[in-house]
PDB file of C-alpha atoms in Angstrom:
ATOM      1  CA  MET A  16      21.618 134.734  67.538  1.00 92.00           C
ATOM      2  CA  LYS A  17      25.076 135.185  66.000  1.00 92.00           C
ATOM      3  CA  ASP A  18      25.643 138.472  67.797  1.00 94.00           C
ATOM      4  CA  ILE A  19      24.452 137.038  71.110  1.00 96.00           C
ATOM      5  CA  ILE A  20      26.835 134.079  70.859  1.00 97.00           C
ATOM      6  CA  SER A  21      29.899 136.165  70.028  1.00 96.00           C
ATOM      7  CA  LYS A  22      29.107 138.945  72.519  1.00 96.00           C
ATOM      8  CA  ARG A  23      28.452 136.558  75.400  1.00 97.00           C
ATOM      9  CA  ARG A  24      31.487 134.415  74.582  1.00 97.00           C
ATOM     10  CA  ARG A  25      33.701 137.503  74.734  1.00 97.00           C
ATOM     11  CA  GLU A  26      32.045 138.677  77.969  1.00 98.00           C
ATOM     12  CA  LEU A  27      33.019 135.344  79.518  1.00 98.00           C
ATOM     13  CA  GLY A  28      36.575 135.672  78.206  1.00 98.00           C
ATOM     14  CA  LEU A  29      36.311 132.533  76.095  1.00 98.00           C
ATOM     15  CA  THR A  30      37.945 131.957  72.733  1.00 98.00           C
ATOM     16  CA  GLN A  31      35.997 130.248  69.971  1.00 98.00           C
ATOM     17  CA  GLN A  32      38.226 127.226  70.562  1.00 98.00           C
ATOM     18  CA  GLN A  33      37.428 127.128  74.284  1.00 98.00           C
ATOM     19  CA  LEU A  34      33.687 127.366  73.655  1.00 98.00           C
ATOM     20  CA  ALA A  35      33.930 124.712  70.969  1.00 98.00           C
ATOM     21  CA  LYS A  36      35.742 122.353  73.345  1.00 98.00           C
ATOM     22  CA  LYS A  37      32.989 122.751  75.965  1.00 97.00           C
ATOM     23  CA  LEU A  38      30.428 121.762  73.329  1.00 98.00           C
ATOM     24  CA  ASN A  39      32.458 119.019  71.629  1.00 97.00           C
ATOM     25  CA  VAL A  40      32.361 120.815  68.287  1.00 97.00           C
ATOM     26  CA  SER A  41      35.117 122.395  66.215  1.00 97.00           C
ATOM     27  CA  ASP A  42      36.056 126.045  66.491  1.00 97.00           C
ATOM     28  CA  LYS A  43      35.043 126.337  62.825  1.00 98.00           C
ATOM     29  CA  VAL A  44      31.473 125.449  63.834  1.00 97.00           C
ATOM     30  CA  VAL A  45      31.473 128.209  66.464  1.00 98.00           C
ATOM     31  CA  SER A  46      32.890 130.612  63.871  1.00 98.00           C
ATOM     32  CA  LYS A  47      30.070 129.774  61.459  1.00 97.00           C
ATOM     33  CA  TRP A  48      27.500 130.416  64.180  1.00 97.00           C
ATOM     34  CA  GLU A  49      29.066 133.780  64.977  1.00 97.00           C
ATOM     35  CA  THR A  50      29.253 134.878  61.343  1.00 97.00           C
ATOM     36  CA  GLY A  51      25.703 133.729  60.619  1.00 95.00           C
ATOM     37  CA  LYS A  52      26.816 131.144  58.048  1.00 97.00           C
ATOM     38  CA  SER A  53      24.997 128.456  60.016  1.00 96.00           C
ATOM     39  CA  LEU A  54      22.841 128.076  63.090  1.00 95.00           C
ATOM     40  CA  PRO A  55      23.351 125.684  65.984  1.00 95.00           C
ATOM     41  CA  ASP A  56      21.415 122.451  65.709  1.00 94.00           C
ATOM     42  CA  THR A  57      18.402 122.402  67.999  1.00 94.00           C
ATOM     43  CA  SER A  58      20.131 119.707  70.080  1.00 96.00           C
ATOM     44  CA  MET A  59      22.896 122.242  70.804  1.00 96.00           C
ATOM     45  CA  LEU A  60      20.682 125.038  72.125  1.00 96.00           C
ATOM     46  CA  ILE A  61      20.581 123.941  75.772  1.00 97.00           C
ATOM     47  CA  PRO A  62      24.299 123.024  76.006  1.00 98.00           C
ATOM     48  CA  LEU A  63      25.229 126.250  74.206  1.00 98.00           C
ATOM     49  CA  ALA A  64      23.065 128.371  76.505  1.00 97.00           C
ATOM     50  CA  GLU A  65      24.561 126.619  79.540  1.00 98.00           C
ATOM     51  CA  ALA A  66      28.111 127.164  78.258  1.00 98.00           C
ATOM     52  CA  LEU A  67      27.325 130.853  77.759  1.00 98.00           C
ATOM     53  CA  GLN A  68      25.590 131.008  81.166  1.00 97.00           C
ATOM     54  CA  ILE A  69      22.366 132.383  79.692  1.00 97.00           C
ATOM     55  CA  SER A  70      18.874 130.994  79.170  1.00 96.00           C
ATOM     56  CA  VAL A  71      17.770 129.486  75.883  1.00 95.00           C
ATOM     57  CA  GLY A  72      15.338 132.408  75.605  1.00 94.00           C
ATOM     58  CA  GLU A  73      18.202 134.887  75.812  1.00 95.00           C
ATOM     59  CA  LEU A  74      20.178 132.849  73.296  1.00 95.00           C
ATOM     60  CA  MET A  75      17.240 132.937  70.902  1.00 93.00           C
ATOM     61  CA  GLY A  76      17.149 136.721  71.144  1.00 88.00           C
ATOM     62  CA  GLY A  77      14.470 137.139  73.777  1.00 75.00           C
ATOM     63  CA  CYS A  78      14.856 138.942  77.060  1.00 64.00           C
ATOM     64  CA  ASP A  79      14.327 136.012  79.425  1.00 55.00           C
ATOM     65  CA  THR A  80      16.461 136.810  82.430  1.00 53.00           C
ATOM     66  CA  GLY A  81      15.202 134.091  84.677  1.00 47.00           C
TER      67      GLY A  81
END
């Protein structure tokens, strides 16, 4: 998941701070997700997927394109 978050964030041209602001979390939280030091809380999966403009399945590492 960490690689998906960082790759997609960069594809969208967002900084960690910008993504964090969309999700009402700190940029340090986003950094921890991207380095694999922590995982998003389950309550964050849908908002995170929406912010990254991907499905939850894609976020979780699947290939759901729909």
